[in-house]
Amino acid sequence: MAALKTSRADFESVWPSLVTDLQEAAKKYNIPQNALEWFTKSLEANTPGGKLNRGLSVPDTAMQILKRQLSPEEHRDLSTLGWLIELLQAFFLVSDDIMDSSVTRRGQPCWYRQPKVGMIAINDAFMLEAAIYLILKKHFRSHPAYIDFVELFHEVTWQTELGQLCDLITAPEDDVNLNNFDMNKYTFIVIYKTAYYSFYLPVALALMYMQLATPKNLKQAEDILIPMGEYFQIQDDYLDAYGDPAHIGKIGTDIKDNKCGWLINQALLIATPEQRKILDDNYGQKDDAKEAKVKALYKELELEPRYQAYEEKRVGEIRQLIANVDESEGLRKEVFESFLAKIYKRNK
């Protein structure tokens, strides 16, 4: 039997028709040709091109629950819902890169840094978000879960923005104050900024589409996927300092960018007053020598083995949660096992 997994090519084959849908939605208002071309360029530059893991997780989740390949109609619908997560991600990334003054994204200059774009990117981000609801209405207006889809996207957008707010005010790049950091704030940031839209949203959409979104199933999914999303972000923070840039595709900048990350929070918990002074003097500054001092202190504090011990403990807890899943209402353990398999011990 073929593996129950959506190929990237099959998933990508749905995208061009969604671009056409969005162009038609704009043409309804007699949009000038140059504006239509701009919108199309923004869609194509910002939506496809990433790893697409979040989008692919929607049809994959459905296949794992149904234990069979999808029909052409199911594949189109579930892939469409997956692309809506990728549009949401595009909306967040275009905005986030402006807020963080980022330089590159996916190996290209960030959208706002591309020729002639600049702050027009703010409006482009709004349009990427609006596109979600245009496609939902066109394709799912008569689906029994239509309003649930709409409300879920609104709620997850709000949760992500709460996480982003906390991140921006806790660790502004131009005002380094490690007294602002603590593990409670860190946990809030990662759960709301990453875990809901990256892990819970794809599974909740698949359950709603198949009309299996009972309160019990959604709660079970949330109780496993949110800790998994938190683990994923902690892993990301670890890889920023200890990963191989050749694998990750980017050079880690969390120390220079004053990020409220897992490593700095762990360091603050165990540092002596002398070590704390080194962190206060060197963290969050665009200086290679200062970054090297922080990294040397991380080594002294043995943060790498500390992370590895955390990983084994957390993954053990998540596996126990998966083992306890009640499948009586249609949810399957395989959904969570496949998410965990993608991230456990990853190096990029």
mmCIF file with all atom_site columns, C-alpha atoms in Angstrom, residues 90-197:
data_model
loop_
_atom_site.group_PDB
_atom_site.id
_atom_site.type_symbol
_atom_site.label_atom_id
_atom_site.label_alt_id
_atom_site.label_comp_id
_atom_site.label_asym_id
_atom_site.label_entity_id
_atom_site.label_seq_id
_atom_site.pdbx_PDB_ins_code
_atom_site.Cartn_x
_atom_site.Cartn_y
_atom_site.Cartn_z
_atom_site.occupancy
_atom_site.B_iso_or_equiv
_atom_site.pdbx_formal_charge
_atom_site.auth_seq_id
_atom_site.auth_comp_id
_atom_site.auth_asym_id
_atom_site.auth_atom_id
_atom_site.pdbx_PDB_model_num
ATOM 1   C CA . ALA A 1 90  ? 2.680   34.510 4.621  1.00 0.00 ? 90  ALA A CA 1
ATOM 2   C CA . PHE A 1 91  ? 0.642   37.293 6.299  1.00 0.00 ? 91  PHE A CA 1
ATOM 3   C CA . PHE A 1 92  ? 2.557   36.750 9.566  1.00 0.00 ? 92  PHE A CA 1
ATOM 4   C CA . LEU A 1 93  ? 6.003   36.572 7.934  1.00 0.00 ? 93  LEU A CA 1
ATOM 5   C CA . VAL A 1 94  ? 5.633   39.675 5.747  1.00 0.00 ? 94  VAL A CA 1
ATOM 6   C CA . SER A 1 95  ? 4.535   41.646 8.842  1.00 0.00 ? 95  SER A CA 1
ATOM 7   C CA . ASP A 1 96  ? 7.064   40.037 11.184 1.00 0.00 ? 96  ASP A CA 1
ATOM 8   C CA . ASP A 1 97  ? 9.994   40.808 8.887  1.00 0.00 ? 97  ASP A CA 1
ATOM 9   C CA . ILE A 1 98  ? 9.056   44.508 8.891  1.00 0.00 ? 98  ILE A CA 1
ATOM 10  C CA . MET A 1 99  ? 8.700   44.555 12.700 1.00 0.00 ? 99  MET A CA 1
ATOM 11  C CA . ASP A 1 100 ? 12.052  42.781 13.162 1.00 0.00 ? 100 ASP A CA 1
ATOM 12  C CA . SER A 1 101 ? 13.877  44.714 10.398 1.00 0.00 ? 101 SER A CA 1
ATOM 13  C CA . SER A 1 102 ? 14.849  41.309 8.971  1.00 0.00 ? 102 SER A CA 1
ATOM 14  C CA . VAL A 1 103 ? 17.022  41.147 5.856  1.00 0.00 ? 103 VAL A CA 1
ATOM 15  C CA . THR A 1 104 ? 16.386  37.743 4.256  1.00 0.00 ? 104 THR A CA 1
ATOM 16  C CA . ARG A 1 105 ? 13.582  35.198 4.218  1.00 0.00 ? 105 ARG A CA 1
ATOM 17  C CA . ARG A 1 106 ? 13.865  31.775 2.526  1.00 0.00 ? 106 ARG A CA 1
ATOM 18  C CA . GLY A 1 107 ? 17.147  32.793 0.932  1.00 0.00 ? 107 GLY A CA 1
ATOM 19  C CA . GLN A 1 108 ? 15.699  35.939 -0.740 1.00 0.00 ? 108 GLN A CA 1
ATOM 20  C CA . PRO A 1 109 ? 15.464  39.556 0.435  1.00 0.00 ? 109 PRO A CA 1
ATOM 21  C CA . CYS A 1 110 ? 12.379  39.969 2.652  1.00 0.00 ? 110 CYS A CA 1
ATOM 22  C CA . TRP A 1 111 ? 9.347   41.178 0.688  1.00 0.00 ? 111 TRP A CA 1
ATOM 23  C CA . TYR A 1 112 ? 9.499   44.731 2.090  1.00 0.00 ? 112 TYR A CA 1
ATOM 24  C CA . ARG A 1 113 ? 13.155  44.946 0.996  1.00 0.00 ? 113 ARG A CA 1
ATOM 25  C CA . GLN A 1 114 ? 12.432  43.976 -2.598 1.00 0.00 ? 114 GLN A CA 1
ATOM 26  C CA . PRO A 1 115 ? 12.572  46.685 -5.337 1.00 0.00 ? 115 PRO A CA 1
ATOM 27  C CA . LYS A 1 116 ? 9.775   49.279 -5.061 1.00 0.00 ? 116 LYS A CA 1
ATOM 28  C CA . VAL A 1 117 ? 7.948   47.374 -2.267 1.00 0.00 ? 117 VAL A CA 1
ATOM 29  C CA . GLY A 1 118 ? 8.958   49.084 0.998  1.00 0.00 ? 118 GLY A CA 1
ATOM 30  C CA . MET A 1 119 ? 5.995   49.839 3.266  1.00 0.00 ? 119 MET A CA 1
ATOM 31  C CA . ILE A 1 120 ? 3.470   48.800 0.608  1.00 0.00 ? 120 ILE A CA 1
ATOM 32  C CA . ALA A 1 121 ? 4.255   45.395 2.148  1.00 0.00 ? 121 ALA A CA 1
ATOM 33  C CA . ILE A 1 122 ? 2.003   46.305 5.096  1.00 0.00 ? 122 ILE A CA 1
ATOM 34  C CA . ASN A 1 123 ? -1.022  46.488 2.804  1.00 0.00 ? 123 ASN A CA 1
ATOM 35  C CA . ASP A 1 124 ? 0.172   43.353 0.991  1.00 0.00 ? 124 ASP A CA 1
ATOM 36  C CA . ALA A 1 125 ? 0.144   41.539 4.348  1.00 0.00 ? 125 ALA A CA 1
ATOM 37  C CA . PHE A 1 126 ? -3.467  42.628 4.948  1.00 0.00 ? 126 PHE A CA 1
ATOM 38  C CA . MET A 1 127 ? -4.394  41.330 1.493  1.00 0.00 ? 127 MET A CA 1
ATOM 39  C CA . LEU A 1 128 ? -2.768  37.952 2.185  1.00 0.00 ? 128 LEU A CA 1
ATOM 40  C CA . GLU A 1 129 ? -4.934  37.658 5.290  1.00 0.00 ? 129 GLU A CA 1
ATOM 41  C CA . ALA A 1 130 ? -8.100  38.736 3.441  1.00 0.00 ? 130 ALA A CA 1
ATOM 42  C CA . ALA A 1 131 ? -7.377  36.076 0.805  1.00 0.00 ? 131 ALA A CA 1
ATOM 43  C CA . ILE A 1 132 ? -8.020  33.351 3.408  1.00 0.00 ? 132 ILE A CA 1
ATOM 44  C CA . TYR A 1 133 ? -11.641 34.396 3.835  1.00 0.00 ? 133 TYR A CA 1
ATOM 45  C CA . LEU A 1 134 ? -12.262 34.912 0.092  1.00 0.00 ? 134 LEU A CA 1
ATOM 46  C CA . ILE A 1 135 ? -11.194 31.325 -0.605 1.00 0.00 ? 135 ILE A CA 1
ATOM 47  C CA . LEU A 1 136 ? -13.077 29.919 2.385  1.00 0.00 ? 136 LEU A CA 1
ATOM 48  C CA . LYS A 1 137 ? -16.262 31.555 1.117  1.00 0.00 ? 137 LYS A CA 1
ATOM 49  C CA . LYS A 1 138 ? -15.783 30.392 -2.464 1.00 0.00 ? 138 LYS A CA 1
ATOM 50  C CA . HIS A 1 139 ? -14.974 26.762 -1.647 1.00 0.00 ? 139 HIS A CA 1
ATOM 51  C CA . PHE A 1 140 ? -16.644 26.006 1.694  1.00 0.00 ? 140 PHE A CA 1
ATOM 52  C CA . ARG A 1 141 ? -19.718 28.279 1.921  1.00 0.00 ? 141 ARG A CA 1
ATOM 53  C CA . SER A 1 142 ? -22.000 25.223 1.871  1.00 0.00 ? 142 SER A CA 1
ATOM 54  C CA . HIS A 1 143 ? -19.800 22.972 4.064  1.00 0.00 ? 143 HIS A CA 1
ATOM 55  C CA . PRO A 1 144 ? -21.414 22.200 7.470  1.00 0.00 ? 144 PRO A CA 1
ATOM 56  C CA . ALA A 1 145 ? -18.221 23.457 9.200  1.00 0.00 ? 145 ALA A CA 1
ATOM 57  C CA . TYR A 1 146 ? -17.986 26.744 7.244  1.00 0.00 ? 146 TYR A CA 1
ATOM 58  C CA . ILE A 1 147 ? -18.491 29.040 10.238 1.00 0.00 ? 147 ILE A CA 1
ATOM 59  C CA . ASP A 1 148 ? -16.203 26.819 12.350 1.00 0.00 ? 148 ASP A CA 1
ATOM 60  C CA . PHE A 1 149 ? -13.442 27.279 9.756  1.00 0.00 ? 149 PHE A CA 1
ATOM 61  C CA . VAL A 1 150 ? -13.939 31.058 9.797  1.00 0.00 ? 150 VAL A CA 1
ATOM 62  C CA . GLU A 1 151 ? -13.966 31.268 13.598 1.00 0.00 ? 151 GLU A CA 1
ATOM 63  C CA . LEU A 1 152 ? -10.940 28.976 13.918 1.00 0.00 ? 152 LEU A CA 1
ATOM 64  C CA . PHE A 1 153 ? -8.857  31.144 11.570 1.00 0.00 ? 153 PHE A CA 1
ATOM 65  C CA . HIS A 1 154 ? -9.903  34.280 13.451 1.00 0.00 ? 154 HIS A CA 1
ATOM 66  C CA . GLU A 1 155 ? -9.111  32.739 16.846 1.00 0.00 ? 155 GLU A CA 1
ATOM 67  C CA . VAL A 1 156 ? -5.719  31.333 15.835 1.00 0.00 ? 156 VAL A CA 1
ATOM 68  C CA . THR A 1 157 ? -4.768  34.662 14.201 1.00 0.00 ? 157 THR A CA 1
ATOM 69  C CA . TRP A 1 158 ? -5.638  36.444 17.458 1.00 0.00 ? 158 TRP A CA 1
ATOM 70  C CA . GLN A 1 159 ? -3.647  33.920 19.542 1.00 0.00 ? 159 GLN A CA 1
ATOM 71  C CA . THR A 1 160 ? -0.599  34.352 17.298 1.00 0.00 ? 160 THR A CA 1
ATOM 72  C CA . GLU A 1 161 ? -0.829  38.142 17.532 1.00 0.00 ? 161 GLU A CA 1
ATOM 73  C CA . LEU A 1 162 ? -0.987  37.937 21.350 1.00 0.00 ? 162 LEU A CA 1
ATOM 74  C CA . GLY A 1 163 ? 2.206   35.868 21.303 1.00 0.00 ? 163 GLY A CA 1
ATOM 75  C CA . GLN A 1 164 ? 3.852   38.330 18.919 1.00 0.00 ? 164 GLN A CA 1
ATOM 76  C CA . LEU A 1 165 ? 2.894   41.287 21.139 1.00 0.00 ? 165 LEU A CA 1
ATOM 77  C CA . CYS A 1 166 ? 4.459   39.638 24.182 1.00 0.00 ? 166 CYS A CA 1
ATOM 78  C CA . ASP A 1 167 ? 7.590   38.823 22.149 1.00 0.00 ? 167 ASP A CA 1
ATOM 79  C CA . LEU A 1 168 ? 7.944   42.408 20.836 1.00 0.00 ? 168 LEU A CA 1
ATOM 80  C CA . ILE A 1 169 ? 7.574   44.121 24.228 1.00 0.00 ? 169 ILE A CA 1
ATOM 81  C CA . THR A 1 170 ? 9.628   41.571 26.194 1.00 0.00 ? 170 THR A CA 1
ATOM 82  C CA . ALA A 1 171 ? 12.660  41.695 23.918 1.00 0.00 ? 171 ALA A CA 1
ATOM 83  C CA . PRO A 1 172 ? 12.873  44.890 21.855 1.00 0.00 ? 172 PRO A CA 1
ATOM 84  C CA . GLU A 1 173 ? 16.127  44.841 19.880 1.00 0.00 ? 173 GLU A CA 1
ATOM 85  C CA . ASP A 1 174 ? 17.051  48.396 20.863 1.00 0.00 ? 174 ASP A CA 1
ATOM 86  C CA . ASP A 1 175 ? 16.507  48.012 24.635 1.00 0.00 ? 175 ASP A CA 1
ATOM 87  C CA . VAL A 1 176 ? 18.322  45.041 26.136 1.00 0.00 ? 176 VAL A CA 1
ATOM 88  C CA . ASN A 1 177 ? 17.145  44.290 29.666 1.00 0.00 ? 177 ASN A CA 1
ATOM 89  C CA . LEU A 1 178 ? 17.451  40.687 30.760 1.00 0.00 ? 178 LEU A CA 1
ATOM 90  C CA . ASN A 1 179 ? 15.282  41.442 33.815 1.00 0.00 ? 179 ASN A CA 1
ATOM 91  C CA . ASN A 1 180 ? 12.351  41.406 31.377 1.00 0.00 ? 180 ASN A CA 1
ATOM 92  C CA . PHE A 1 181 ? 12.951  37.721 30.582 1.00 0.00 ? 181 PHE A CA 1
ATOM 93  C CA . ASP A 1 182 ? 11.521  34.756 32.443 1.00 0.00 ? 182 ASP A CA 1
ATOM 94  C CA . MET A 1 183 ? 10.354  31.260 31.591 1.00 0.00 ? 183 MET A CA 1
ATOM 95  C CA . ASN A 1 184 ? 6.661   32.113 32.075 1.00 0.00 ? 184 ASN A CA 1
ATOM 96  C CA . LYS A 1 185 ? 6.801   34.862 29.454 1.00 0.00 ? 185 LYS A CA 1
ATOM 97  C CA . TYR A 1 186 ? 8.872   32.620 27.204 1.00 0.00 ? 186 TYR A CA 1
ATOM 98  C CA . THR A 1 187 ? 6.307   29.809 27.447 1.00 0.00 ? 187 THR A CA 1
ATOM 99  C CA . PHE A 1 188 ? 3.442   32.221 26.692 1.00 0.00 ? 188 PHE A CA 1
ATOM 100 C CA . ILE A 1 189 ? 5.275   33.562 23.633 1.00 0.00 ? 189 ILE A CA 1
ATOM 101 C CA . VAL A 1 190 ? 6.055   30.173 22.104 1.00 0.00 ? 190 VAL A CA 1
ATOM 102 C CA . ILE A 1 191 ? 2.651   28.629 22.764 1.00 0.00 ? 191 ILE A CA 1
ATOM 103 C CA . TYR A 1 192 ? 0.689   31.518 21.290 1.00 0.00 ? 192 TYR A CA 1
ATOM 104 C CA . LYS A 1 193 ? 3.134   32.725 18.639 1.00 0.00 ? 193 LYS A CA 1
ATOM 105 C CA . THR A 1 194 ? 3.974   29.294 17.199 1.00 0.00 ? 194 THR A CA 1
ATOM 106 C CA . ALA A 1 195 ? 2.178   26.258 18.601 1.00 0.00 ? 195 ALA A CA 1
ATOM 107 C CA . TYR A 1 196 ? -1.446  27.085 17.776 1.00 0.00 ? 196 TYR A CA 1
ATOM 108 C CA . TYR A 1 197 ? -1.095  27.966 14.111 1.00 0.00 ? 197 TYR A CA 1
#
